[in-house]
GROMACS .gro file of C-alpha atoms in nm:
model
  505
    1MET     CA    1  -0.756   1.309  -3.297
    2LYS     CA    2  -1.051   1.183  -3.098
    3ILE     CA    3  -1.106   1.323  -2.755
    4PHE     CA    4  -1.232   1.047  -2.529
    5THR     CA    5  -1.427   1.081  -2.206
    6GLY     CA    6  -1.277   0.950  -1.877
    7ASN     CA    7  -1.491   0.635  -1.911
    8GLN     CA    8  -1.371   0.579  -2.271
    9ILE     CA    9  -1.009   0.626  -2.161
   10ARG     CA   10  -1.047   0.346  -1.906
   11GLU     CA   11  -1.212   0.130  -2.175
   12LEU     CA   12  -0.923   0.206  -2.413
   13ASP     CA   13  -0.676   0.090  -2.148
   14LYS     CA   14  -0.881  -0.227  -2.085
   15TYR     CA   15  -0.920  -0.301  -2.456
   16THR     CA   16  -0.545  -0.266  -2.510
   17LEU     CA   17  -0.475  -0.508  -2.226
   18GLU     CA   18  -0.715  -0.762  -2.368
   19HIS     CA   19  -0.628  -0.744  -2.737
   20GLU     CA   20  -0.255  -0.663  -2.765
   21PRO     CA   21  -0.214  -0.860  -2.536
   22ILE     CA   22  -0.007  -0.692  -2.261
   23THR     CA   23  -0.018  -0.696  -1.884
   24ALA     CA   24  -0.127  -0.387  -1.696
   25LEU     CA   25   0.214  -0.372  -1.534
   26ASN     CA   26   0.397  -0.380  -1.867
   27LEU     CA   27   0.171  -0.112  -2.007
   28MET     CA   28   0.251   0.099  -1.706
   29GLU     CA   29   0.620   0.045  -1.773
   30ARG     CA   30   0.579   0.144  -2.134
   31ALA     CA   31   0.408   0.468  -2.021
   32ALA     CA   32   0.679   0.537  -1.762
   33LYS     CA   33   0.950   0.503  -2.028
   34ALA     CA   34   0.777   0.753  -2.251
   35ILE     CA   35   0.741   0.994  -1.954
   36VAL     CA   36   1.107   0.954  -1.862
   37HIS     CA   37   1.216   1.013  -2.216
   38ALA     CA   38   1.016   1.339  -2.216
   39ILE     CA   39   1.162   1.452  -1.882
   40ARG     CA   40   1.521   1.372  -1.992
   41SER     CA   41   1.472   1.585  -2.309
   42GLU     CA   42   1.394   1.884  -2.081
   43TRP     CA   43   1.619   1.840  -1.769
   44ASP     CA   44   1.945   1.657  -1.714
   45ASN     CA   45   2.030   1.448  -1.416
   46ARG     CA   46   2.189   1.730  -1.221
   47ARG     CA   47   1.845   1.846  -1.116
   48PRO     CA   48   1.706   1.672  -0.804
   49VAL     CA   49   1.364   1.514  -0.843
   50VAL     CA   50   1.084   1.479  -0.583
   51VAL     CA   51   0.803   1.236  -0.690
   52PHE     CA   52   0.463   1.250  -0.521
   53ALA     CA   53   0.263   0.934  -0.594
   54GLY     CA   54  -0.097   0.850  -0.513
   55PRO     CA   55  -0.242   0.507  -0.427
   56GLY     CA   56  -0.391   0.431  -0.776
   57ASN     CA   57  -0.241   0.361  -1.123
   58ASN     CA   58  -0.137   0.722  -1.171
   59GLY     CA   59   0.074   0.672  -0.856
   60GLY     CA   60   0.197   0.346  -1.008
   61ASP     CA   61   0.312   0.536  -1.318
   62ALA     CA   62   0.489   0.789  -1.089
   63LEU     CA   63   0.671   0.512  -0.896
   64ALA     CA   64   0.789   0.355  -1.225
   65VAL     CA   65   0.907   0.692  -1.344
   66ALA     CA   66   1.096   0.747  -1.019
   67ARG     CA   67   1.278   0.416  -1.053
   68LEU     CA   68   1.368   0.470  -1.419
   69LEU     CA   69   1.496   0.823  -1.348
   70ALA     CA   70   1.707   0.690  -1.067
   71ASP     CA   71   1.855   0.440  -1.312
   72GLU     CA   72   1.958   0.730  -1.535
   73GLY     CA   73   2.148   0.898  -1.253
   74TYR     CA   74   1.888   1.139  -1.119
   75GLN     CA   75   1.872   1.199  -0.738
   76VAL     CA   76   1.515   1.098  -0.666
   77SER     CA   77   1.313   1.126  -0.352
   78VAL     CA   78   0.975   0.949  -0.345
   79TYR     CA   79   0.663   1.005  -0.134
   80LEU     CA   80   0.391   0.743  -0.167
   81PHE     CA   81   0.057   0.838  -0.011
   82ASN     CA   82  -0.122   0.528   0.122
   83ILE     CA   83  -0.343   0.672   0.397
   84HIS     CA   84  -0.616   0.414   0.353
   85ASP     CA   85  -0.374   0.119   0.326
   86ARG     CA   86  -0.511   0.034  -0.019
   87LEU     CA   87  -0.288   0.048  -0.326
   88SER     CA   88  -0.382  -0.068  -0.677
   89ASP     CA   89  -0.207  -0.392  -0.773
   90GLU     CA   90   0.028  -0.225  -1.017
   91CYS     CA   91   0.106   0.057  -0.773
   92ALA     CA   92   0.187  -0.204  -0.501
   93THR     CA   93   0.422  -0.390  -0.736
   94ASN     CA   94   0.600  -0.068  -0.830
   95LYS     CA   95   0.628   0.022  -0.462
   96GLN     CA   96   0.817  -0.307  -0.407
   97ARG     CA   97   1.039  -0.232  -0.706
   98ILE     CA   98   1.120   0.100  -0.549
   99ILE     CA   99   1.210  -0.065  -0.222
  100ASP     CA  100   1.424  -0.316  -0.398
  101SER     CA  101   1.604  -0.045  -0.601
  102ARG     CA  102   1.938   0.066  -0.465
  103ARG     CA  103   1.941   0.387  -0.665
  104ILE     CA  104   1.646   0.577  -0.504
  105LYS     CA  105   1.782   0.844  -0.271
  106GLU     CA  106   1.484   0.838  -0.035
  107PHE     CA  107   1.154   0.651  -0.020
  108THR     CA  108   0.872   0.756   0.227
  109GLU     CA  109   0.535   0.587   0.242
  110VAL     CA  110   0.289   0.825   0.403
  111THR     CA  111   0.016   0.648   0.606
  112ILE     CA  112  -0.073   0.896   0.882
  113ASP     CA  113   0.145   1.199   0.930
  114PHE     CA  114   0.329   1.379   0.657
  115ASP     CA  115   0.628   1.600   0.704
  116PRO     CA  116   0.662   1.775   0.364
  117PRO     CA  117   1.007   1.809   0.211
  118GLU     CA  118   1.144   2.151   0.133
  119LEU     CA  119   1.090   2.231  -0.229
  120ASP     CA  120   1.321   2.488  -0.385
  121GLU     CA  121   1.364   2.639  -0.731
  122LYS     CA  122   1.632   2.382  -0.826
  123MET     CA  123   1.397   2.084  -0.773
  124LEU     CA  124   1.174   1.908  -1.027
  125VAL     CA  125   0.847   1.784  -0.877
  126VAL     CA  126   0.676   1.498  -1.051
  127ASP     CA  127   0.300   1.501  -0.979
  128GLY     CA  128   0.157   1.143  -0.985
  129LEU     CA  129  -0.104   1.187  -0.714
  130PHE     CA  130  -0.424   1.143  -0.912
  131GLY     CA  131  -0.500   1.078  -1.279
  132SER     CA  132  -0.804   1.101  -1.504
  133GLY     CA  133  -1.024   0.894  -1.282
  134ILE     CA  134  -1.126   1.148  -1.016
  135ASN     CA  135  -1.483   1.280  -1.018
  136LYS     CA  136  -1.491   1.519  -0.723
  137PRO     CA  137  -1.269   1.800  -0.588
  138LEU     CA  138  -0.964   1.720  -0.380
  139ALA     CA  139  -1.011   1.784  -0.008
  140GLY     CA  140  -0.837   1.735   0.326
  141GLY     CA  141  -0.468   1.642   0.329
  142PHE     CA  142  -0.439   1.610  -0.048
  143ALA     CA  143  -0.582   1.956  -0.097
  144SER     CA  144  -0.328   2.089   0.150
  145LEU     CA  145  -0.046   1.903  -0.033
  146VAL     CA  146  -0.155   2.053  -0.368
  147LYS     CA  147  -0.150   2.403  -0.218
  148TYR     CA  148   0.193   2.337  -0.073
  149ILE     CA  149   0.332   2.228  -0.412
  150ASN     CA  150   0.168   2.525  -0.588
  151GLN     CA  151   0.322   2.780  -0.356
  152SER     CA  152   0.670   2.636  -0.395
  153PRO     CA  153   0.923   2.769  -0.649
  154SER     CA  154   0.984   2.421  -0.792
  155THR     CA  155   0.919   2.325  -1.147
  156VAL     CA  156   0.623   2.085  -1.165
  157VAL     CA  157   0.559   1.808  -1.420
  158SER     CA  158   0.215   1.633  -1.408
  159ILE     CA  159   0.166   1.274  -1.534
  160ASP     CA  160  -0.130   1.249  -1.772
  161ILE     CA  161  -0.334   1.528  -1.605
  162PRO     CA  162  -0.261   1.774  -1.321
  163SER     CA  163  -0.390   1.619  -0.999
  164GLY     CA  164  -0.731   1.759  -0.902
  165LEU     CA  165  -0.830   1.842  -1.257
  166MET     CA  166  -1.111   1.635  -1.406
  167THR     CA  167  -1.102   1.514  -1.759
  168GLU     CA  168  -1.422   1.692  -1.871
  169ASP     CA  169  -1.637   1.912  -1.650
  170ASN     CA  170  -1.462   2.121  -1.387
  171THR     CA  171  -1.759   2.357  -1.336
  172TYR     CA  172  -1.786   2.289  -0.967
  173ASN     CA  173  -1.427   2.199  -0.899
  174VAL     CA  174  -1.233   2.378  -0.628
  175ARG     CA  175  -0.969   2.562  -0.838
  176ALA     CA  176  -0.734   2.621  -0.540
  177ASN     CA  177  -0.702   2.236  -0.502
  178ILE     CA  178  -0.565   2.167  -0.851
  179ILE     CA  179  -0.195   2.125  -0.928
  180LYS     CA  180  -0.053   2.411  -1.133
  181ALA     CA  181   0.183   2.224  -1.361
  182ASP     CA  182   0.462   2.381  -1.570
  183LEU     CA  183   0.447   2.079  -1.805
  184THR     CA  184   0.178   1.815  -1.848
  185LEU     CA  185   0.273   1.487  -2.012
  186THR     CA  186  -0.064   1.342  -2.116
  187LEU     CA  187  -0.088   0.987  -2.240
  188GLN     CA  188  -0.207   0.902  -2.592
  189HIS     CA  189  -0.482   1.167  -2.626
  190LYS     CA  190  -0.557   1.513  -2.502
  191LYS     CA  191  -0.841   1.530  -2.252
  192LEU     CA  192  -1.142   1.754  -2.312
  193SER     CA  193  -1.066   1.980  -2.012
  194MET     CA  194  -0.723   2.058  -2.169
  195LEU     CA  195  -0.896   2.248  -2.451
  196PHE     CA  196  -1.058   2.508  -2.227
  197ALA     CA  197  -0.901   2.846  -2.161
  198ASP     CA  198  -0.990   2.850  -1.793
  199ASN     CA  199  -0.786   2.534  -1.737
  200GLN     CA  200  -0.468   2.650  -1.896
  201PRO     CA  201  -0.316   2.786  -1.567
  202TYR     CA  202  -0.311   2.424  -1.437
  203ILE     CA  203  -0.180   2.247  -1.751
  204GLY     CA  204   0.115   2.468  -1.848
  205ARG     CA  205   0.291   2.335  -2.153
  206LEU     CA  206   0.128   2.022  -2.292
  207LYS     CA  207   0.288   1.726  -2.458
  208VAL     CA  208   0.101   1.419  -2.582
  209LEU     CA  209   0.296   1.098  -2.544
  210ASP     CA  210   0.222   0.799  -2.767
  211ILE     CA  211   0.220   0.486  -2.555
  212ARG     CA  212   0.070   0.267  -2.837
  213LEU     CA  213  -0.275   0.211  -2.697
  214SER     CA  214  -0.509   0.010  -2.922
  215GLU     CA  215  -0.554   0.168  -3.262
  216GLU     CA  216  -0.850  -0.065  -3.325
  217TYR     CA  217  -1.038   0.071  -3.035
  218VAL     CA  218  -0.965   0.426  -3.133
  219ARG     CA  219  -1.074   0.363  -3.490
  220LYS     CA  220  -1.403   0.193  -3.411
  221THR     CA  221  -1.516   0.398  -3.107
  222ASP     CA  222  -1.724   0.707  -3.168
  223SER     CA  223  -1.640   1.017  -2.972
  224GLN     CA  224  -1.851   1.329  -2.933
  225PHE     CA  225  -1.540   1.537  -2.939
  226ARG     CA  226  -1.258   1.558  -3.197
  227LEU     CA  227  -0.946   1.774  -3.244
  228ILE     CA  228  -0.910   1.845  -3.617
  229GLU     CA  229  -0.559   1.792  -3.759
  230GLU     CA  230  -0.412   1.823  -4.105
  231ASN     CA  231  -0.475   1.458  -4.201
  232ASP     CA  232  -0.847   1.516  -4.133
  233ILE     CA  233  -0.851   1.824  -4.363
  234ARG     CA  234  -0.689   1.699  -4.678
  235PRO     CA  235  -0.973   1.467  -4.781
  236LEU     CA  236  -1.222   1.757  -4.751
  237MET     CA  237  -1.055   1.966  -5.015
  238HIS     CA  238  -1.258   2.007  -5.341
  239PRO     CA  239  -1.039   1.981  -5.651
  240ARG     CA  240  -1.074   2.277  -5.897
  241ASN     CA  241  -1.175   2.163  -6.244
  242ASP     CA  242  -0.932   2.277  -6.508
  243PHE     CA  243  -1.223   2.390  -6.723
  244ALA     CA  244  -1.402   2.579  -6.442
  245HIS     CA  245  -1.526   2.935  -6.491
  246LYS     CA  246  -1.636   3.189  -6.233
  247GLY     CA  247  -1.995   3.079  -6.253
  248ASP     CA  248  -1.888   2.729  -6.142
  249MET     CA  249  -1.710   2.864  -5.834
  250GLY     CA  250  -2.011   3.019  -5.673
  251THR     CA  251  -2.150   3.366  -5.606
  252ALA     CA  252  -2.141   3.500  -5.253
  253LEU     CA  253  -2.348   3.786  -5.102
  254ILE     CA  254  -2.189   3.978  -4.818
  255VAL     CA  255  -2.406   4.216  -4.615
  256ALA     CA  256  -2.167   4.422  -4.407
  257GLY     CA  257  -2.028   4.756  -4.305
  258SER     CA  258  -2.227   5.048  -4.161
  259TYR     CA  259  -2.068   5.388  -4.227
  260GLY     CA  260  -1.739   5.405  -4.031
  261MET     CA  261  -1.709   5.026  -4.036
  262ALA     CA  262  -1.642   4.971  -4.404
  263GLY     CA  263  -1.322   4.788  -4.309
  264ALA     CA  264  -1.523   4.495  -4.183
  265ALA     CA  265  -1.686   4.456  -4.524
  266VAL     CA  266  -1.344   4.491  -4.693
  267LEU     CA  267  -1.188   4.214  -4.478
  268THR     CA  268  -1.487   3.981  -4.520
  269ALA     CA  269  -1.503   4.028  -4.899
  270ARG     CA  270  -1.122   3.986  -4.950
  271ALA     CA  271  -1.121   3.668  -4.743
  272CYS     CA  272  -1.415   3.540  -4.938
  273MET     CA  273  -1.241   3.603  -5.267
  274ARG     CA  274  -0.917   3.447  -5.145
  275SER     CA  275  -1.116   3.134  -5.049
  276GLY     CA  276  -1.200   3.069  -5.412
  277ALA     CA  277  -1.547   3.220  -5.456
  278GLY     CA  278  -1.609   3.298  -5.825
  279LYS     CA  279  -1.794   3.624  -5.763
  280VAL     CA  280  -1.863   3.842  -5.456
  281ILE     CA  281  -2.143   4.098  -5.421
  282ILE     CA  282  -2.126   4.337  -5.126
  283ARG     CA  283  -2.447   4.495  -4.991
  284THR     CA  284  -2.350   4.805  -4.804
  285PRO     CA  285  -2.464   5.161  -4.726
  286ARG     CA  286  -2.420   5.431  -4.992
  287LYS     CA  287  -2.143   5.617  -4.817
  288ASN     CA  288  -1.911   5.308  -4.833
  289TYR     CA  289  -1.920   5.309  -5.211
  290ASP     CA  290  -1.591   5.478  -5.284
  291ILE     CA  291  -1.402   5.288  -5.014
  292LEU     CA  292  -1.513   4.942  -5.127
  293GLN     CA  293  -1.469   5.017  -5.496
  294THR     CA  294  -1.109   5.107  -5.425
  295ALA     CA  295  -1.028   4.844  -5.155
  296VAL     CA  296  -1.201   4.544  -5.324
  297PRO     CA  297  -1.206   4.616  -5.699
  298GLU     CA  298  -1.284   4.247  -5.772
  299ALA     CA  299  -1.619   4.267  -5.591
  300VAL     CA  300  -1.952   4.405  -5.723
  301LEU     CA  301  -2.137   4.658  -5.504
  302SER     CA  302  -2.506   4.652  -5.424
  303VAL     CA  303  -2.573   4.987  -5.262
  304ASP     CA  304  -2.836   5.030  -4.991
  305ARG     CA  305  -3.077   5.320  -5.025
  306GLU     CA  306  -2.965   5.453  -4.689
  307GLU     CA  307  -2.642   5.656  -4.657
  308THR     CA  308  -2.497   5.508  -4.342
  309TYR     CA  309  -2.664   5.181  -4.249
  310PHE     CA  310  -2.819   4.864  -4.391
  311SER     CA  311  -3.191   4.905  -4.416
  312GLU     CA  312  -3.345   4.670  -4.672
  313ALA     CA  313  -3.317   4.299  -4.741
  314ILE     CA  314  -3.260   4.180  -5.096
  315ASP     CA  315  -3.348   3.854  -5.275
  316THR     CA  316  -3.089   3.574  -5.245
  317GLU     CA  317  -3.220   3.348  -5.520
  318ASP     CA  318  -2.917   3.411  -5.742
  319PHE     CA  319  -2.659   3.358  -5.464
  320ASP     CA  320  -2.489   3.042  -5.348
  321ALA     CA  321  -2.397   3.176  -4.997
  322LEU     CA  322  -2.474   3.467  -4.771
  323ALA     CA  323  -2.259   3.625  -4.503
  324ILE     CA  324  -2.421   3.894  -4.281
  325GLY     CA  325  -2.320   4.090  -3.982
  326PRO     CA  326  -1.959   4.223  -3.986
  327GLY     CA  327  -1.960   4.598  -3.906
  328LEU     CA  328  -2.333   4.613  -3.955
  329GLY     CA  329  -2.409   4.838  -3.657
  330ALA     CA  330  -2.701   4.831  -3.416
  331HIS     CA  331  -2.961   5.065  -3.585
  332GLU     CA  332  -3.310   4.937  -3.519
  333THR     CA  333  -3.390   4.959  -3.888
  334THR     CA  334  -3.086   4.742  -3.953
  335ALA     CA  335  -3.211   4.491  -3.697
  336ILE     CA  336  -3.543   4.457  -3.874
  337ALA     CA  337  -3.368   4.436  -4.216
  338LEU     CA  338  -3.139   4.162  -4.080
  339ILE     CA  339  -3.423   3.933  -3.962
  340SER     CA  340  -3.598   3.997  -4.294
  341GLN     CA  341  -3.286   3.905  -4.487
  342LEU     CA  342  -3.242   3.589  -4.279
  343ARG     CA  343  -3.608   3.483  -4.320
  344ARG     CA  344  -3.587   3.512  -4.695
  345SER     CA  345  -3.248   3.352  -4.730
  346SER     CA  346  -3.262   3.065  -4.984
  347CYS     CA  347  -2.884   2.979  -4.970
  348PRO     CA  348  -2.637   2.866  -4.701
  349THR     CA  349  -2.598   3.148  -4.451
  350ILE     CA  350  -2.335   3.256  -4.200
  351ILE     CA  351  -2.401   3.528  -3.943
  352ASP     CA  352  -2.132   3.699  -3.735
  353ALA     CA  353  -2.044   4.009  -3.523
  354ASP     CA  354  -2.320   4.272  -3.514
  355GLY     CA  355  -2.566   4.029  -3.664
  356LEU     CA  356  -2.519   3.809  -3.355
  357ASN     CA  357  -2.545   4.111  -3.127
  358ILE     CA  358  -2.880   4.198  -3.288
  359LEU     CA  359  -3.005   3.841  -3.227
  360GLY     CA  360  -2.891   3.869  -2.869
  361ASN     CA  361  -3.112   4.179  -2.832
  362HIS     CA  362  -3.402   4.001  -3.001
  363ARG     CA  363  -3.388   3.647  -2.876
  364THR     CA  364  -3.738   3.560  -2.990
  365TRP     CA  365  -3.609   3.587  -3.349
  366MET     CA  366  -3.395   3.280  -3.300
  367GLN     CA  367  -3.676   3.054  -3.398
  368GLN     CA  368  -3.702   3.230  -3.739
  369LEU     CA  369  -3.348   3.145  -3.845
  370PRO     CA  370  -3.303   2.928  -4.159
  371LYS     CA  371  -3.214   2.563  -4.117
  372GLY     CA  372  -2.842   2.495  -4.133
  373ILE     CA  373  -2.737   2.852  -4.048
  374VAL     CA  374  -2.375   2.904  -3.937
  375MET     CA  375  -2.307   3.133  -3.644
  376THR     CA  376  -1.951   3.229  -3.534
  377PRO     CA  377  -1.971   3.396  -3.189
  378HIS     CA  378  -1.692   3.470  -2.950
  379PRO     CA  379  -1.776   3.392  -2.590
  380LYS     CA  380  -1.933   3.731  -2.505
  381GLU     CA  381  -2.151   3.720  -2.821
  382LEU     CA  382  -2.272   3.371  -2.722
  383ASP     CA  383  -2.352   3.491  -2.375
  384ARG     CA  384  -2.576   3.762  -2.523
  385ILE     CA  385  -2.774   3.495  -2.709
  386THR     CA  386  -2.783   3.208  -2.453
  387GLY     CA  387  -2.739   3.389  -2.123
  388ASN     CA  388  -2.424   3.438  -1.919
  389ALA     CA  389  -2.212   3.123  -1.873
  390SER     CA  390  -2.089   3.225  -1.527
  391ASN     CA  391  -1.939   2.883  -1.446
  392GLY     CA  392  -1.674   2.864  -1.712
  393CYS     CA  393  -1.577   2.728  -2.045
  394TYR     CA  394  -1.738   2.383  -2.006
  395GLU     CA  395  -2.078   2.544  -1.941
  396GLN     CA  396  -2.029   2.773  -2.236
  397LEU     CA  397  -1.954   2.486  -2.471
  398SER     CA  398  -2.257   2.301  -2.338
  399LYS     CA  399  -2.472   2.601  -2.421
  400ALA     CA  400  -2.325   2.624  -2.775
  401ARG     CA  401  -2.400   2.256  -2.823
  402GLU     CA  402  -2.757   2.304  -2.704
  403LEU     CA  403  -2.806   2.602  -2.933
  404ALA     CA  404  -2.681   2.406  -3.238
  405GLU     CA  405  -2.919   2.128  -3.175
  406LYS     CA  406  -3.207   2.367  -3.096
  407ILE     CA  407  -3.180   2.576  -3.412
  408ASN     CA  408  -3.051   2.284  -3.628
  409GLY     CA  409  -2.749   2.491  -3.714
  410TYR     CA  410  -2.368   2.511  -3.682
  411ILE     CA  411  -2.212   2.715  -3.396
  412ILE     CA  412  -1.836   2.800  -3.406
  413LEU     CA  413  -1.740   2.914  -3.058
  414LYS     CA  414  -1.425   3.111  -3.123
  415GLY     CA  415  -1.115   3.080  -2.909
  416HIS     CA  416  -0.772   2.923  -2.897
  417TYR     CA  417  -0.927   2.589  -2.975
  418SER     CA  418  -1.233   2.714  -3.175
  419ALA     CA  419  -1.515   2.459  -3.136
  420LEU     CA  420  -1.762   2.374  -3.406
  421CYS     CA  421  -2.087   2.242  -3.253
  422VAL     CA  422  -2.308   2.058  -3.506
  423PRO     CA  423  -2.673   1.968  -3.480
  424ASP     CA  424  -2.615   1.602  -3.392
  425GLY     CA  425  -2.415   1.696  -3.081
  426HIS     CA  426  -2.066   1.634  -3.206
  427VAL     CA  427  -1.796   1.895  -3.149
  428TYR     CA  428  -1.489   1.957  -3.366
  429PHE     CA  429  -1.200   2.156  -3.210
  430ASN     CA  430  -0.961   2.338  -3.431
  431SER     CA  431  -0.584   2.279  -3.379
  432THR     CA  432  -0.445   2.574  -3.573
  433GLY     CA  433  -0.403   2.940  -3.483
  434ASN     CA  434  -0.217   3.148  -3.229
  435SER     CA  435  -0.251   3.445  -2.996
  436GLY     CA  436  -0.122   3.690  -3.256
  437MET     CA  437  -0.469   3.641  -3.423
  438ALA     CA  438  -0.634   3.805  -3.123
  439THR     CA  439  -0.673   4.130  -3.325
  440ALA     CA  440  -0.960   4.334  -3.464
  441GLY     CA  441  -1.100   4.197  -3.788
  442SER     CA  442  -0.980   3.839  -3.745
  443GLY     CA  443  -1.336   3.718  -3.702
  444ASP     CA  444  -1.445   3.900  -4.020
  445VAL     CA  445  -1.176   3.706  -4.204
  446LEU     CA  446  -1.308   3.376  -4.074
  447THR     CA  447  -1.660   3.471  -4.184
  448GLY     CA  448  -1.538   3.553  -4.532
  449ILE     CA  449  -1.346   3.225  -4.561
  450ILE     CA  450  -1.642   3.014  -4.463
  451CYS     CA  451  -1.879   3.221  -4.692
  452GLY     CA  452  -1.638   3.157  -4.986
  453LEU     CA  453  -1.630   2.787  -4.919
  454LEU     CA  454  -2.011   2.768  -4.887
  455ALA     CA  455  -2.039   2.950  -5.219
  456ARG     CA  456  -1.811   2.696  -5.379
  457GLY     CA  457  -2.041   2.415  -5.278
  458TYR     CA  458  -1.899   2.283  -4.952
  459GLN     CA  459  -2.161   2.163  -4.710
  460GLN     CA  460  -2.190   2.355  -4.383
  461ARG     CA  461  -2.001   2.102  -4.170
  462GLU     CA  462  -1.710   2.078  -4.414
  463ALA     CA  463  -1.701   2.449  -4.478
  464CYS     CA  464  -1.681   2.525  -4.110
  465ILE     CA  465  -1.412   2.263  -4.034
  466LEU     CA  466  -1.204   2.364  -4.336
  467GLY     CA  467  -1.267   2.738  -4.276
  468MET     CA  468  -1.146   2.720  -3.912
  469TYR     CA  469  -0.842   2.523  -4.004
  470LEU     CA  470  -0.742   2.746  -4.298
  471HIS     CA  471  -0.795   3.062  -4.087
  472GLY     CA  472  -0.568   2.934  -3.817
  473LEU     CA  473  -0.311   2.786  -4.055
  474ALA     CA  474  -0.285   3.119  -4.244
  475GLY     CA  475  -0.231   3.289  -3.905
  476ASP     CA  476   0.045   3.036  -3.819
  477LEU     CA  477   0.219   3.089  -4.143
  478ALA     CA  478   0.198   3.466  -4.102
  479VAL     CA  479   0.345   3.451  -3.749
  480LYS     CA  480   0.648   3.264  -3.879
  481ASP     CA  481   0.738   3.568  -4.084
  482LEU     CA  482   0.588   3.856  -3.887
  483GLY     CA  483   0.576   3.747  -3.521
  484LYS     CA  484   0.271   3.759  -3.300
  485GLU     CA  485   0.294   4.119  -3.186
  486SER     CA  486   0.257   4.278  -3.528
  487LEU     CA  487   0.005   4.042  -3.686
  488ILE     CA  488  -0.315   4.216  -3.825
  489ALA     CA  489  -0.623   4.068  -3.983
  490SER     CA  490  -0.527   4.155  -4.336
  491ASP     CA  491  -0.201   3.954  -4.289
  492ILE     CA  492  -0.421   3.639  -4.236
  493ILE     CA  493  -0.584   3.706  -4.574
  494ARG     CA  494  -0.243   3.761  -4.742
  495TYR     CA  495  -0.127   3.415  -4.610
  496LEU     CA  496  -0.444   3.228  -4.715
  497ALA     CA  497  -0.289   3.143  -5.050
  498LYS     CA  498   0.003   2.973  -4.871
  499ALA     CA  499  -0.244   2.790  -4.646
  500PHE     CA  500  -0.439   2.656  -4.939
  501LYS     CA  501  -0.119   2.566  -5.128
  502ARG     CA  502   0.012   2.363  -4.831
  503LEU     CA  503  -0.310   2.162  -4.813
  504ASN     CA  504  -0.331   2.115  -5.185
  505ASP     CA  505   0.031   2.009  -5.209
   0.00000   0.00000   0.00000
């Protein structure tokens, strides 16, 4: 699913009107019918409805929704805000249809003073004040109205996007002046701002409604942002040759696990093996030998000369992929060994966890990273490398994009919608995964999956996209059987086989 900017959304509407062809009013009616269908599937007509409509086309949608709900037997009260005596053409037409309707309980057009209705817990509020076109924070009377709605006990449904929330960058928005919806019914595509954690309190549950906007425009228009879904993943899968042997499936090197953190090496190696790598070699301190031989008998150990930490880089000429960082620790000798290992890497490389923390403490080393490196930071790890993103998720994503372009590498910013930033500026958001995966070791598993895919010959972009998706899908399959509360990282590995099987089937 492509994620379009606000300007592209307007162009998509315009293109649909010109090429379907369909009138703007009929397209609005089509959207209203989809919204009403979604509302009726949640609440029956015993619940009173209060509709707040703005002067633009989002308000026009809301007026059409009000009329159609009234036709279905809902008790609907409508408040149209027209303080500048300027309605869009479609909003004005739907205003007249409201006036002509005999089923609307109450219609009030607000031009100067507004006496707000009492909103109680039994009421459903439909927010149609402002849509995806706003580019500055709400202020004045509209800000006061938003605060009034937010403090009420009513259930709130927002049309397309909660009023006051911008489609992309809300860095300098006034958060108190954004509707807090219980349900957002967005039209055709998710908006970029809906993928950020700091905007979730305003969006509530999210449903995407298909209103049949132009497929031709969607197909031919490039977007910097994309939400990866299953139909995007299947074409990426490499078939396994019936006559393949382990040498054909790639050899992965995993540098992981200081003493006391052998588990990170175990999880990374197991995930790598489960992702189809033909052979896995683990470089680890001497004291981890017995643990790893027992926990991952399929792997080959390369033991460091030091007892408790990684101290010396090894040649990577015979390896097809390198993963470095999980559980590595912060010893200064380890830091020097890490940059030495990265400098001499001759194969696709992924760095995670303590490896990223070391780079955060030695930022000048960033210019020595190999071309095409994959980095998988969570937000705090990214902050250590790029500086604190104090203004929220959009700023953080922007920093991840800048870093990917600067180092000519691939940055996976981990989160509910993990975001892969590639060197050309495009961003791929992952659609799988759940909050049960917020558990120690989950990131090590992702690193192992991507390393295994790189070893098998996937290019970095494809390995990252497929790795994110498989990681989340395995977590989703595990949650169906185990629930979110009890999920642990090793469960994700156990369900990887089912994830692969689903995609291969």
